[in-house]
Short mmCIF file of C-alpha atoms (C1' of nucleotides) in Angstrom, two decimals:
data_model
loop_
_atom_site.label_atom_id
_atom_site.label_comp_id
_atom_site.label_asym_id
_atom_site.label_seq_id
_atom_site.Cartn_x
_atom_site.Cartn_y
_atom_site.Cartn_z
CA MET A 148 -191.04 93.60 47.97
CA ARG A 149 -193.89 94.30 45.60
CA ILE A 150 -197.54 93.51 46.01
CA SER A 151 -197.55 90.12 44.37
CA GLU A 152 -194.72 88.89 46.55
CA LEU A 153 -196.52 90.12 49.61
CA ALA A 154 -199.61 88.37 48.32
CA ARG A 155 -197.69 85.16 47.86
CA ARG A 156 -196.13 85.36 51.30
CA THR A 157 -199.37 86.13 53.11
CA GLY A 158 -201.74 83.97 51.15
CA LEU A 159 -203.94 86.94 50.34
CA SER A 160 -204.56 88.15 46.81
CA ALA A 161 -203.08 91.40 45.54
CA HIS A 162 -206.65 92.56 45.04
CA THR A 163 -207.40 91.96 48.65
CA LEU A 164 -204.27 93.73 49.78
CA ARG A 165 -205.23 96.82 47.81
CA PHE A 166 -208.71 96.56 49.21
CA TYR A 167 -207.31 96.40 52.73
CA GLU A 168 -205.21 99.43 51.96
CA LYS A 169 -208.33 101.32 50.96
CA GLN A 170 -209.85 100.29 54.28
CA GLY A 171 -206.82 101.62 56.06
CA LEU A 172 -205.70 98.25 57.37
CA VAL A 173 -202.48 97.87 55.44
CA SER A 174 -200.02 100.29 53.98
CA HIS A 175 -196.58 100.38 52.42
CA ARG A 176 -193.48 102.33 53.35
CA SER A 177 -192.93 103.78 49.95
CA ARG A 178 -193.35 103.55 46.23
CA SER A 179 -190.80 102.61 43.63
CA GLU A 180 -189.87 105.22 41.05
CA SER A 181 -192.40 103.76 38.70
CA GLY A 182 -195.11 103.96 41.32
CA TYR A 183 -195.18 100.36 42.49
CA ARG A 184 -196.04 99.74 46.13
CA ASP A 185 -192.97 98.74 48.07
CA TYR A 186 -193.43 96.66 51.21
CA ASP A 187 -190.94 95.75 53.92
CA GLU A 188 -190.89 93.15 56.66
CA THR A 189 -192.80 95.44 59.01
CA ASP A 190 -195.61 95.68 56.52
CA LEU A 191 -195.52 91.94 56.12
CA ARG A 192 -195.92 91.43 59.85
CA ARG A 193 -198.84 93.79 59.89
CA VAL A 194 -200.57 91.89 57.11
CA GLU A 195 -199.95 88.65 58.94
CA PHE A 196 -201.56 90.14 61.99
CA VAL A 197 -204.59 91.07 59.90
CA ARG A 198 -204.77 87.59 58.51
CA ALA A 199 -204.53 85.97 61.91
CA ALA A 200 -207.25 88.21 63.27
CA ARG A 201 -209.44 87.53 60.29
CA ASN A 202 -209.06 83.80 60.73
CA VAL A 203 -210.33 84.09 64.26
CA GLY A 204 -213.44 85.76 62.90
CA PHE A 205 -212.80 89.42 63.62
CA SER A 206 -214.45 91.85 61.25
CA LEU A 207 -212.32 94.30 59.32
CA GLU A 208 -213.64 96.97 61.64
CA ASP A 209 -212.51 95.05 64.71
CA ILE A 210 -209.20 94.49 63.02
CA ALA A 211 -208.81 98.19 62.40
CA THR A 212 -209.27 98.77 66.10
CA LEU A 213 -206.84 96.02 67.03
CA LEU A 214 -204.29 97.51 64.65
CA SER A 215 -204.64 100.93 66.20
CA ILE A 216 -203.96 99.34 69.56
CA ARG A 217 -201.04 97.46 68.11
CA VAL A 218 -199.21 100.56 66.96
CA ASP A 219 -199.41 102.16 70.39
CA LYS A 220 -199.81 99.47 72.98
CA ASN A 221 -198.77 101.77 75.79
CA SER A 222 -201.92 103.80 75.42
CA HIS A 223 -204.18 100.79 75.53
CA SER A 224 -205.07 98.11 78.02
CA CYS A 225 -205.57 94.40 78.03
CA GLU A 226 -209.11 95.22 79.04
CA GLU A 227 -209.80 96.79 75.66
CA VAL A 228 -208.34 93.92 73.74
CA ALA A 229 -210.13 91.35 75.85
CA GLY A 230 -213.36 93.31 75.48
CA ILE A 231 -213.22 93.12 71.72
CA THR A 232 -212.44 89.45 71.95
CA ARG A 233 -215.24 88.78 74.40
CA ARG A 234 -217.72 90.58 72.20
CA LYS A 235 -216.68 88.52 69.22
CA LEU A 236 -216.95 85.34 71.23
CA ALA A 237 -220.48 86.28 72.24
CA GLU A 238 -221.41 86.82 68.60
CA VAL A 239 -219.93 83.52 67.61
CA GLU A 240 -221.80 81.77 70.37
CA ALA A 241 -225.08 83.39 69.41
CA ARG A 242 -224.63 82.29 65.84
CA LEU A 243 -223.71 78.83 67.00
CA ARG A 244 -226.98 78.59 68.90
CA GLU A 245 -228.93 79.58 65.80
CA LEU A 246 -227.13 77.10 63.63
CA ARG A 247 -227.46 74.30 66.15
CA SER A 248 -231.17 74.88 66.25
CA MET A 249 -231.30 74.79 62.45
CA LYS A 250 -229.22 71.66 62.39
CA LYS A 251 -231.50 69.95 64.85
CA THR A 252 -234.61 70.86 62.89
CA LEU A 253 -233.08 69.82 59.59
CA GLY A 254 -232.07 66.52 61.15
CA ILE A 255 -235.58 65.89 62.40
CA LEU A 256 -236.96 66.70 58.98
CA LEU A 257 -234.60 64.30 57.29
CA ASP A 258 -235.28 61.53 59.76
CA SER A 259 -239.00 61.83 59.18
CA CYS A 260 -238.72 61.60 55.40
CA CYS A 261 -238.31 58.42 53.39
CA GLY A 262 -236.16 60.28 50.88
CA GLY A 263 -237.12 57.83 48.19
CA PRO A 264 -238.34 58.25 44.62
CA GLU A 265 -241.96 58.30 45.77
CA SER A 266 -244.19 61.22 44.94
CA ALA A 267 -243.85 64.16 47.29
CA VAL A 268 -247.59 64.19 47.90
CA HIS A 269 -247.16 62.74 51.36
CA CYS A 270 -243.66 64.01 51.98
CA SER A 271 -243.28 64.61 55.67
CA ILE A 272 -240.78 67.41 55.17
CA MET A 273 -243.30 69.32 53.08
CA GLU A 274 -245.97 68.62 55.66
CA ALA A 275 -243.81 69.88 58.48
CA LEU A 276 -243.14 73.08 56.58
CA GLU A 277 -246.85 73.50 55.81
CA HIS A 278 -248.00 73.29 59.40
CA GLY A 279 -244.79 74.69 60.76
CA GLN A 280 -244.51 73.60 64.37
CA LEU A 281 -240.80 73.88 63.74
CA SER A 282 -238.93 75.72 66.46
CA GLY A 283 -239.52 79.44 66.11
CA PRO A 284 -237.14 82.21 65.14
CA MET A 285 -234.98 82.10 68.29
CA SER A 286 -235.66 85.52 69.84
CA GLU A 287 -233.21 88.09 68.52
CA PRO A 288 -231.24 87.09 65.45
CA ALA A 289 -227.57 87.22 66.32
CA GLY A 290 -225.26 89.98 65.28
CA PRO A 291 -222.83 89.73 62.39
CA VAL A 292 -220.28 86.98 62.47
CA HIS A 293 -218.68 87.64 59.20
CA ARG A 294 -218.15 85.11 56.52
CA ARG A 295 -214.97 84.94 54.58
CA ALA A 296 -216.57 84.66 51.18
CA ASN A 297 -214.10 82.79 49.03
CA ALA A 298 -210.93 84.25 50.32
CA SER A 299 -207.73 82.96 48.86
CA VAL A 300 -209.39 80.91 46.16
CA ARG A 301 -208.08 83.31 43.58
CA GLN A 302 -208.04 81.66 40.22
CA ALA A 303 -205.53 83.09 37.74
CA MET B 161 -257.11 90.77 53.18
CA ARG B 162 -254.66 93.52 52.36
CA ILE B 163 -250.94 93.52 52.71
CA SER B 164 -250.70 94.94 56.19
CA GLU B 165 -253.08 92.35 57.58
CA LEU B 166 -251.10 89.60 55.92
CA ALA B 167 -247.99 91.16 57.42
CA ARG B 168 -249.54 91.18 60.86
CA ARG B 169 -250.72 87.58 60.55
CA THR B 170 -247.42 86.23 59.30
CA GLY B 171 -245.03 88.36 61.32
CA LEU B 172 -243.31 89.62 58.19
CA SER B 173 -243.27 93.26 57.19
CA ALA B 174 -245.26 94.54 54.25
CA HIS B 175 -241.95 95.55 52.72
CA THR B 176 -240.70 92.02 52.97
CA LEU B 177 -243.88 90.62 51.46
CA ARG B 178 -243.53 92.91 48.45
CA PHE B 179 -239.91 91.95 48.21
CA TYR B 180 -240.85 88.28 48.27
CA GLU B 181 -243.38 88.96 45.55
CA LYS B 182 -240.66 90.48 43.41
CA GLN B 183 -238.63 87.32 44.00
CA GLY B 184 -241.58 85.23 42.86
CA LEU B 185 -242.13 83.58 46.25
CA VAL B 186 -245.48 85.06 47.14
CA SER B 187 -248.37 86.33 45.12
CA HIS B 188 -251.96 87.44 45.52
CA ARG B 189 -255.14 86.25 43.88
CA SER B 190 -256.27 89.66 42.76
CA ARG B 191 -256.24 93.37 43.22
CA SER B 192 -258.92 95.58 44.64
CA GLU B 193 -260.46 98.16 42.32
CA SER B 194 -258.06 100.72 43.65
CA GLY B 195 -255.12 98.46 42.98
CA TYR B 196 -254.48 97.08 46.45
CA ARG B 197 -253.13 93.56 46.69
CA ASP B 198 -255.84 91.20 47.88
CA TYR B 199 -254.75 88.03 49.67
CA ASP B 200 -256.79 84.99 50.66
CA GLU B 201 -256.19 82.09 53.03
CA THR B 202 -254.32 80.16 50.37
CA ASP B 203 -251.87 83.00 49.99
CA LEU B 204 -251.54 83.14 53.75
CA ARG B 205 -250.62 79.47 53.91
CA ARG B 206 -248.04 79.95 51.24
CA VAL B 207 -246.43 82.80 53.13
CA GLU B 208 -246.44 80.70 56.28
CA PHE B 209 -244.65 77.98 54.37
CA VAL B 210 -242.04 80.49 53.26
CA ARG B 211 -241.59 81.68 56.79
CA ALA B 212 -241.22 78.17 58.15
CA ALA B 213 -238.65 77.32 55.51
CA ARG B 214 -236.76 80.52 56.16
CA ASN B 215 -236.61 79.78 59.87
CA VAL B 216 -234.99 76.47 59.15
CA GLY B 217 -232.30 78.32 57.23
CA PHE B 218 -233.29 77.75 53.62
CA SER B 219 -232.25 80.47 51.22
CA LEU B 220 -234.88 82.27 49.20
CA GLU B 221 -233.66 80.31 46.21
CA ASP B 222 -234.17 77.01 48.01
CA ILE B 223 -237.56 78.21 49.10
CA ALA B 224 -238.49 79.02 45.51
CA THR B 225 -237.64 75.45 44.59
CA LEU B 226 -239.58 74.06 47.52
CA LEU B 227 -242.57 76.18 46.53
CA SER B 228 -242.47 74.91 42.98
CA ILE B 229 -242.54 71.40 44.38
CA ARG B 230 -245.37 72.32 46.70
CA VAL B 231 -247.69 73.44 43.94
CA ASP B 232 -247.29 70.18 42.05
CA LYS B 233 -246.25 67.50 44.47
CA ASN B 234 -247.25 64.72 42.08
CA SER B 235 -244.45 65.61 39.74
CA HIS B 236 -241.82 65.59 42.44
CA SER B 237 -240.33 63.06 44.79
CA CYS B 238 -239.37 62.88 48.43
CA GLU B 239 -235.87 62.39 47.11
CA GLU B 240 -235.77 65.91 45.73
CA VAL B 241 -237.08 67.47 48.90
CA ALA B 242 -234.74 65.42 51.06
CA GLY B 243 -231.86 66.33 48.77
CA ILE B 244 -232.41 70.03 49.27
CA THR B 245 -232.69 69.46 52.98
CA ARG B 246 -229.57 67.35 53.12
CA ARG B 247 -227.59 69.95 51.22
CA LYS B 248 -228.72 72.63 53.62
CA LEU B 249 -227.82 70.45 56.57
CA ALA B 250 -224.34 69.98 55.14
CA GLU B 251 -223.91 73.73 54.79
CA VAL B 252 -225.07 74.31 58.32
CA GLU B 253 -222.68 71.69 59.61
CA ALA B 254 -219.76 73.16 57.69
CA ARG B 255 -220.49 76.57 59.12
CA LEU B 256 -220.83 75.06 62.58
CA ARG B 257 -217.36 73.58 62.26
CA GLU B 258 -215.94 76.96 61.32
CA LEU B 259 -217.65 78.71 64.16
CA ARG B 260 -216.68 76.06 66.68
CA SER B 261 -213.07 76.48 65.67
CA MET B 262 -213.37 80.24 66.07
CA LYS B 263 -215.04 79.84 69.42
CA LYS B 264 -212.30 77.58 70.63
CA THR B 265 -209.58 79.97 69.54
CA LEU B 266 -211.33 82.98 71.01
CA GLY B 267 -211.73 81.09 74.27
CA ILE B 268 -208.06 80.25 74.38
CA LEU B 269 -207.19 83.87 73.69
CA LEU B 270 -209.41 85.09 76.48
CA ASP B 271 -208.10 82.55 78.96
CA SER B 272 -204.54 83.63 78.27
CA CYS B 273 -205.23 87.34 78.85
CA CYS B 274 -205.48 89.04 82.19
CA GLY B 275 -208.12 91.38 80.80
CA GLY B 276 -207.18 94.01 83.32
CA PRO B 277 -206.45 97.72 83.02
CA GLU B 278 -202.75 97.04 82.46
CA SER B 279 -201.03 98.34 79.38
CA ALA B 280 -201.44 96.15 76.34
CA VAL B 281 -197.69 96.03 75.82
CA HIS B 282 -197.54 92.46 77.05
CA CYS B 283 -201.08 91.49 76.15
CA SER B 284 -201.07 87.82 75.30
CA ILE B 285 -203.95 88.19 72.86
CA MET B 286 -201.95 90.68 70.84
CA GLU B 287 -198.94 88.43 71.02
CA ALA B 288 -200.88 85.44 69.82
CA LEU B 289 -202.17 87.45 66.86
CA GLU B 290 -198.67 88.70 66.07
CA HIS B 291 -197.06 85.30 65.86
CA GLY B 292 -200.25 83.62 64.77
CA GLN B 293 -199.97 79.96 65.58
CA LEU B 294 -203.74 80.12 65.77
CA SER B 295 -205.49 77.33 63.95
CA GLY B 296 -205.38 78.01 60.23
CA PRO B 297 -208.18 78.83 57.83
CA MET B 298 -209.96 75.45 57.95
CA SER B 299 -209.54 74.22 54.38
CA GLU B 300 -212.43 75.38 52.20
CA PRO B 301 -214.60 78.06 53.69
CA ALA B 302 -218.14 76.75 53.88
CA GLY B 303 -220.87 77.70 51.47
CA PRO B 304 -223.56 80.23 52.23
CA VAL B 305 -225.74 79.65 55.24
CA HIS B 306 -227.79 82.73 55.02
CA ARG B 307 -228.33 85.13 57.82
CA ARG B 308 -231.62 86.71 58.50
CA ALA B 309 -230.38 90.26 58.89
CA ASN B 310 -232.85 91.99 61.16
CA ALA B 311 -235.97 90.29 60.02
CA SER B 312 -239.18 91.30 61.71
CA VAL B 313 -237.59 94.07 63.70
CA ARG B 314 -239.50 96.57 61.68
CA GLN B 315 -239.64 99.85 63.46
CA ALA B 316 -242.52 102.18 62.47
"C1'" DC C 302 -263.64 118.15 54.75
"C1'" DT C 303 -259.55 117.09 56.94
"C1'" DT C 304 -256.38 114.17 59.03
"C1'" DG C 305 -253.82 110.29 59.28
"C1'" DA C 306 -253.20 105.62 58.28
"C1'" DC C 307 -252.92 102.80 54.75
"C1'" DC C 308 -251.74 101.47 49.91
"C1'" DT C 309 -249.17 101.84 45.12
"C1'" DT C 310 -244.75 101.90 42.19
"C1'" DG C 311 -239.84 101.87 40.88
"C1'" DG C 312 -235.59 102.21 42.22
"C1'" DA C 313 -231.82 103.22 45.43
"C1'" DG C 314 -229.21 101.95 49.54
"C1'" DC C 315 -227.35 98.89 53.08
"C1'" DC C 316 -224.09 95.38 55.03
"C1'" DA C 317 -219.38 92.70 54.62
"C1'" DA C 318 -215.69 91.41 52.23
"C1'" DG C 319 -214.14 91.08 48.45
"C1'" DT C 320 -213.81 90.53 43.03
"C1'" DC C 321 -213.28 92.10 38.55
"C1'" DA C 322 -212.74 95.05 34.48
"C1'" DA C 323 -210.74 98.61 31.72
"C1'" DA C 324 -207.01 100.96 30.12
"C1'" DG C 325 -202.75 101.78 30.49
"C1'" DG C 326 -197.48 101.86 32.33
"C1'" DT C 327 -193.15 98.80 33.71
"C1'" DT C 328 -190.04 95.14 33.91
"C1'" DA C 329 -188.00 90.61 33.29
"C1'" DT C 330 -187.04 87.06 30.13
"C1'" DA C 331 -186.01 85.02 25.43
"C1'" DT D 707 -187.05 93.89 20.53
"C1'" DA D 708 -190.94 91.52 21.44
"C1'" DT D 709 -193.81 89.57 24.58
"C1'" DA D 710 -195.52 88.09 28.70
"C1'" DA D 711 -196.09 88.94 33.26
"C1'" DC D 712 -196.28 92.18 36.31
"C1'" DC D 713 -197.93 96.77 38.17
"C1'" DT D 714 -201.11 101.14 38.45
"C1'" DT D 715 -205.82 103.50 39.07
"C1'" DT D 716 -210.86 104.24 39.54
"C1'" DG D 717 -214.93 102.50 40.01
"C1'" DA D 718 -218.51 99.18 39.33
"C1'" DC D 719 -220.20 94.59 40.47
"C1'" DT D 720 -221.27 90.48 43.46
"C1'" DT D 721 -224.23 87.98 47.19
"C1'" DG D 722 -228.61 87.73 50.24
"C1'" DG D 723 -232.07 89.68 52.33
"C1'" DC D 724 -233.95 93.11 53.18
"C1'" DT D 725 -234.99 98.43 54.08
"C1'" DC D 726 -236.14 102.82 52.81
"C1'" DC D 727 -237.47 106.70 49.88
"C1'" DA D 728 -240.23 109.68 46.94
"C1'" DA D 729 -244.33 110.91 45.12
"C1'" DG D 730 -248.57 110.01 44.88
"C1'" DG D 731 -253.56 107.45 45.33
"C1'" DT D 732 -257.30 105.53 48.73
"C1'" DC D 733 -260.06 105.16 52.61
"C1'" DA D 734 -262.24 105.37 57.29
"C1'" DA D 735 -263.04 108.09 61.36
"C1'" DG D 736 -264.21 112.47 63.48
#
DNA sequence: CTTGACCTTGGAGCCAAGTCAAAGGTTATA
DNA sequence: TATAACCTTTGACTTGGCTCCAAGGTCAAG
């Protein structure tokens, strides 16, 4: 199959597939005479693996590692795989703590503010930001828990 | 006061303060004869406002808007301020939903895996990623809830 | 007077994960 | 045969928030 069919079947864009190829995540068995990438079912399964891992929040770097394990499972242990997963979970949890703290503060701000068409001169949100006794910066900012920007919202 | 004192008093780096100046968030009343930025208490309060807003999760763009409200509160309403805050809260909540879903999936993966030194040939995490019946991509990926990269971890 | 810490500027680089554009070759359909 | 829809490549651009660099000027202490 060619790239656009693979794109259709995986829900990724052809752009993204080529990008993943550049990153060494995805490849193709061969090329057609005219130079088109030619994918088979094995390639498809690999891309689906990438997609599944990405949906769980793994970075492309993590995914590269997972793929290298995948192609030679005998030489790798559950420990490795679980380690990567545990690390990602810790990142996600750290980010969750940050966001929960933000959510709480934002909620308090909103509750304190009338939100009406009155002048902002006495706005309690502005006041709170001025004399910021709003919960501090939460020790160490968490590591990267990567955002999927606008994946799969390809428009024509 | 000069930039490094302002940096010390606000907990931001001098780099960051200059960067914020370039973004139009922060300024200084004047320059010393030799061209050094000269800040006063008013500038300090403005920077503290920026910092407070940033800690709550507002983007620099949001902060620019909030600052423009701050300098002329009479011409703005609580409604505007609350609107910005509500929008940010919605973003944070959307991102929280994503991350909670990831956390849940990662937890399930970890629970299913022995995590031991055994070969990964039968690793249940790998298997789950292969035949990904892992919760899909959550409709629309949430908007930007900006990360503070490594703020205030300035090293020499 | 020297040393070292500070300050100035503009611009480049970093991260992740794409996204797009240009300029052209190929193939399927009408 | 024309035309549209595909495919190819390289490489630059995006976003947000910094972070660093070079190359030089200023200033206070010893």
